[in-house]
PDB file of C-alpha atoms in Angstrom:
ATOM      1  CA  MET A 226     111.379  64.239 109.653  1.00 76.00           C
ATOM      2  CA  GLN A 227     113.072  60.851 109.860  1.00 93.00           C
ATOM      3  CA  LEU A 228     116.351  62.293 111.190  1.00 95.00           C
ATOM      4  CA  LEU A 229     114.610  63.790 114.242  1.00 95.00           C
ATOM      5  CA  ASP A 230     113.329  60.327 115.159  1.00 96.00           C
ATOM      6  CA  LYS A 231     116.947  59.127 115.420  1.00 97.00           C
ATOM      7  CA  LEU A 232     118.171  61.978 117.638  1.00 98.00           C
ATOM      8  CA  HIS A 233     118.201  62.295 121.420  1.00 97.00           C
ATOM      9  CA  PHE A 234     117.999  65.862 122.679  1.00 98.00           C
ATOM     10  CA  ASN A 235     119.137  66.634 126.249  1.00 97.00           C
ATOM     11  CA  GLU A 236     116.853  67.703 129.115  1.00 97.00           C
ATOM     12  CA  LYS A 237     116.936  71.289 127.782  1.00 96.00           C
ATOM     13  CA  GLY A 238     115.856  70.120 124.325  1.00 97.00           C
ATOM     14  CA  LEU A 239     119.317  70.647 122.796  1.00 98.00           C
ATOM     15  CA  ILE A 240     121.831  68.529 120.916  1.00 98.00           C
ATOM     16  CA  PRO A 241     125.538  69.422 120.454  1.00 98.00           C
ATOM     17  CA  SER A 242     126.462  69.920 116.805  1.00 98.00           C
ATOM     18  CA  VAL A 243     129.970  70.106 115.415  1.00 98.00           C
ATOM     19  CA  ILE A 244     130.389  72.177 112.257  1.00 98.00           C
ATOM     20  CA  VAL A 245     133.309  71.164 110.013  1.00 98.00           C
ATOM     21  CA  ASP A 246     134.634  72.538 106.754  1.00 98.00           C
ATOM     22  CA  ASN A 247     133.587  70.204 103.940  1.00 98.00           C
ATOM     23  CA  PHE A 248     136.761  71.032 101.999  1.00 97.00           C
ATOM     24  CA  ASP A 249     139.493  70.367 104.576  1.00 97.00           C
ATOM     25  CA  GLY A 250     137.663  68.761 107.509  1.00 97.00           C
ATOM     26  CA  LYS A 251     138.741  71.489 109.938  1.00 97.00           C
ATOM     27  CA  VAL A 252     136.448  71.925 112.919  1.00 98.00           C
ATOM     28  CA  LEU A 253     134.857  75.361 112.599  1.00 98.00           C
ATOM     29  CA  THR A 254     132.660  75.533 115.681  1.00 97.00           C
ATOM     30  CA  LEU A 255     130.542  73.659 118.182  1.00 97.00           C
ATOM     31  CA  CYS A 256     126.982  74.829 118.595  1.00 96.00           C
ATOM     32  CA  TYR A 257     123.722  73.607 120.055  1.00 97.00           C
ATOM     33  CA  MET A 258     120.542  72.966 118.144  1.00 98.00           C
ATOM     34  CA  ASN A 259     116.991  72.400 119.253  1.00 97.00           C
ATOM     35  CA  LYS A 260     114.492  70.519 117.068  1.00 97.00           C
ATOM     36  CA  ASP A 261     113.507  73.740 115.275  1.00 97.00           C
ATOM     37  CA  ALA A 262     117.150  74.488 114.420  1.00 98.00           C
ATOM     38  CA  VAL A 263     117.696  70.978 113.025  1.00 98.00           C
ATOM     39  CA  GLU A 264     114.494  71.211 110.977  1.00 97.00           C
ATOM     40  CA  LYS A 265     115.353  74.687 109.602  1.00 98.00           C
ATOM     41  CA  THR A 266     118.904  73.583 108.798  1.00 98.00           C
ATOM     42  CA  ILE A 267     117.699  70.557 106.825  1.00 97.00           C
ATOM     43  CA  GLU A 268     114.857  72.516 105.197  1.00 97.00           C
ATOM     44  CA  THR A 269     116.985  75.491 104.039  1.00 98.00           C
ATOM     45  CA  GLY A 270     120.427  73.895 103.636  1.00 98.00           C
ATOM     46  CA  LYS A 271     121.861  76.675 105.847  1.00 98.00           C
ATOM     47  CA  VAL A 272     123.002  76.085 109.416  1.00 98.00           C
ATOM     48  CA  HIS A 273     120.605  77.362 112.079  1.00 98.00           C
ATOM     49  CA  VAL A 274     121.520  77.270 115.762  1.00 97.00           C
ATOM     50  CA  PHE A 275     119.858  77.814 119.091  1.00 96.00           C
ATOM     51  CA  ARG A 276     121.587  80.747 120.810  1.00 93.00           C
ATOM     52  CA  ARG A 277     121.508  79.793 124.483  1.00 91.00           C
ATOM     53  CA  SER A 278     122.647  83.262 125.562  1.00 90.00           C
ATOM     54  CA  GLN A 279     119.695  84.854 123.749  1.00 91.00           C
ATOM     55  CA  ASN A 280     117.277  81.936 124.095  1.00 92.00           C
ATOM     56  CA  ARG A 281     116.378  82.031 120.409  1.00 95.00           C
ATOM     57  CA  LEU A 282     116.779  80.354 117.042  1.00 97.00           C
ATOM     58  CA  MET A 283     119.068  82.069 114.524  1.00 97.00           C
ATOM     59  CA  ILE A 284     120.749  81.380 111.220  1.00 97.00           C
ATOM     60  CA  LYS A 285     124.535  81.129 111.509  1.00 96.00           C
ATOM     61  CA  GLY A 286     125.875  84.291 109.886  1.00 94.00           C
ATOM     62  CA  GLU A 287     122.734  86.291 110.644  1.00 92.00           C
ATOM     63  CA  THR A 288     124.718  89.452 111.442  1.00 92.00           C
ATOM     64  CA  SER A 289     127.938  88.914 109.473  1.00 95.00           C
ATOM     65  CA  GLY A 290     126.531  87.225 106.383  1.00 95.00           C
ATOM     66  CA  HIS A 291     129.098  84.434 106.909  1.00 97.00           C
ATOM     67  CA  ILE A 292     126.624  81.623 106.295  1.00 97.00           C
ATOM     68  CA  GLN A 293     127.294  77.906 106.319  1.00 98.00           C
ATOM     69  CA  MET A 294     125.846  75.827 103.462  1.00 98.00           C
ATOM     70  CA  VAL A 295     125.240  72.218 104.483  1.00 98.00           C
ATOM     71  CA  LYS A 296     126.862  69.571 102.296  1.00 98.00           C
ATOM     72  CA  ARG A 297     126.657  66.466 104.520  1.00 98.00           C
ATOM     73  CA  VAL A 298     125.015  65.522 107.830  1.00 98.00           C
ATOM     74  CA  PHE A 299     126.239  62.839 110.237  1.00 98.00           C
ATOM     75  CA  PHE A 300     125.008  61.707 113.647  1.00 98.00           C
ATOM     76  CA  ASP A 301     126.697  59.474 116.190  1.00 98.00           C
ATOM     77  CA  CYS A 302     125.823  55.865 117.024  1.00 97.00           C
ATOM     78  CA  GLU A 303     123.565  56.841 119.926  1.00 97.00           C
ATOM     79  CA  GLY A 304     121.964  59.877 118.256  1.00 97.00           C
ATOM     80  CA  ASN A 305     123.416  62.199 120.904  1.00 98.00           C
ATOM     81  CA  SER A 306     125.320  64.574 118.619  1.00 98.00           C
ATOM     82  CA  LEU A 307     125.503  65.837 115.049  1.00 98.00           C
ATOM     83  CA  VAL A 308     128.248  66.767 112.608  1.00 98.00           C
ATOM     84  CA  PHE A 309     127.522  69.092 109.698  1.00 98.00           C
ATOM     85  CA  ALA A 310     130.050  69.336 106.865  1.00 98.00           C
ATOM     86  CA  VAL A 311     129.564  72.795 105.366  1.00 98.00           C
ATOM     87  CA  GLU A 312     130.768  75.207 102.761  1.00 98.00           C
ATOM     88  CA  GLN A 313     131.817  78.114 104.956  1.00 98.00           C
ATOM     89  CA  HIS A 314     131.385  81.614 103.552  1.00 96.00           C
ATOM     90  CA  VAL A 315     134.271  83.795 104.880  1.00 96.00           C
ATOM     91  CA  ALA A 316     134.628  82.600 108.492  1.00 96.00           C
ATOM     92  CA  ALA A 317     132.812  80.814 111.311  1.00 96.00           C
ATOM     93  CA  CYS A 318     134.253  82.751 114.253  1.00 96.00           C
ATOM     94  CA  HIS A 319     132.963  86.149 115.373  1.00 94.00           C
ATOM     95  CA  ALA A 320     136.534  86.994 116.493  1.00 97.00           C
ATOM     96  CA  GLY A 321     137.631  87.136 112.844  1.00 97.00           C
ATOM     97  CA  TYR A 322     139.096  83.667 112.338  1.00 98.00           C
ATOM     98  CA  LYS A 323     137.956  80.914 109.978  1.00 97.00           C
ATOM     99  CA  THR A 324     137.502  78.587 112.963  1.00 98.00           C
ATOM    100  CA  CYS A 325     136.464  79.246 116.547  1.00 97.00           C
ATOM    101  CA  PHE A 326     139.320  76.925 117.517  1.00 97.00           C
ATOM    102  CA  TYR A 327     142.113  79.361 116.678  1.00 98.00           C
ATOM    103  CA  ARG A 328     143.923  79.124 120.026  1.00 98.00           C
ATOM    104  CA  GLU A 329     146.304  76.265 120.744  1.00 98.00           C
ATOM    105  CA  TYR A 330     147.543  75.057 124.114  1.00 98.00           C
ATOM    106  CA  ILE A 331     150.999  73.454 123.995  1.00 97.00           C
ATOM    107  CA  PRO A 332     150.930  70.408 126.329  1.00 97.00           C
ATOM    108  CA  GLY A 333     153.640  70.322 128.980  1.00 96.00           C
ATOM    109  CA  THR A 334     154.012  74.116 128.932  1.00 96.00           C
ATOM    110  CA  ASP A 335     152.035  77.171 129.971  1.00 96.00           C
ATOM    111  CA  ILE A 336     151.940  78.343 126.358  1.00 98.00           C
ATOM    112  CA  ILE A 337     148.725  79.271 124.606  1.00 98.00           C
ATOM    113  CA  GLN A 338     149.238  80.618 121.120  1.00 98.00           C
ATOM    114  CA  ILE A 339     147.162  81.889 118.223  1.00 98.00           C
ATOM    115  CA  ALA A 340     147.330  79.134 115.603  1.00 97.00           C
ATOM    116  CA  GLU A 341     145.286  80.767 112.833  1.00 97.00           C
ATOM    117  CA  LYS A 342     145.287  84.003 110.862  1.00 97.00           C
ATOM    118  CA  LYS A 343     142.420  86.459 110.981  1.00 97.00           C
ATOM    119  CA  VAL A 344     140.371  86.521 107.812  1.00 97.00           C
ATOM    120  CA  PHE A 345     138.229  89.556 108.612  1.00 96.00           C
ATOM    121  CA  ASP A 346     138.086  92.508 111.000  1.00 96.00           C
ATOM    122  CA  PRO A 347     135.235  91.967 113.482  1.00 95.00           C
ATOM    123  CA  ASP A 348     135.052  95.699 114.300  1.00 94.00           C
ATOM    124  CA  LYS A 349     134.086  96.387 110.683  1.00 93.00           C
ATOM    125  CA  VAL A 350     131.558  93.549 110.502  1.00 93.00           C
ATOM    126  CA  TYR A 351     129.868  93.899 113.906  1.00 91.00           C
ATOM    127  CA  ARG A 352     129.346  97.630 114.315  1.00 79.00           C
TER     128      ARG A 352
END
């Protein structure tokens, strides 16, 4: 795969990958991919990630069904990171929010606030 020849994976064989909503450009999540995850993502058109905590390849939305359909793929000038613009089905975050970046820190204060609304109940999805 020509894309793999342009990418530089770290010493653990991983590359950071930012997932953004193709519609509004909102950052949905940051994940890590190994070569297998990149290949499966390109091959199927659905985001696959390498779960470091479980040391395995998985499709994003494997448990919830909240898959991410790839629309565009970008990589940085040095080939050290990827950006996938996706059509997000329901939500990206296992905590019930569209984006994993639902908490906001207000600079100059000690305030951290929830900046998004929940779009699903995780207790009902992840039984």
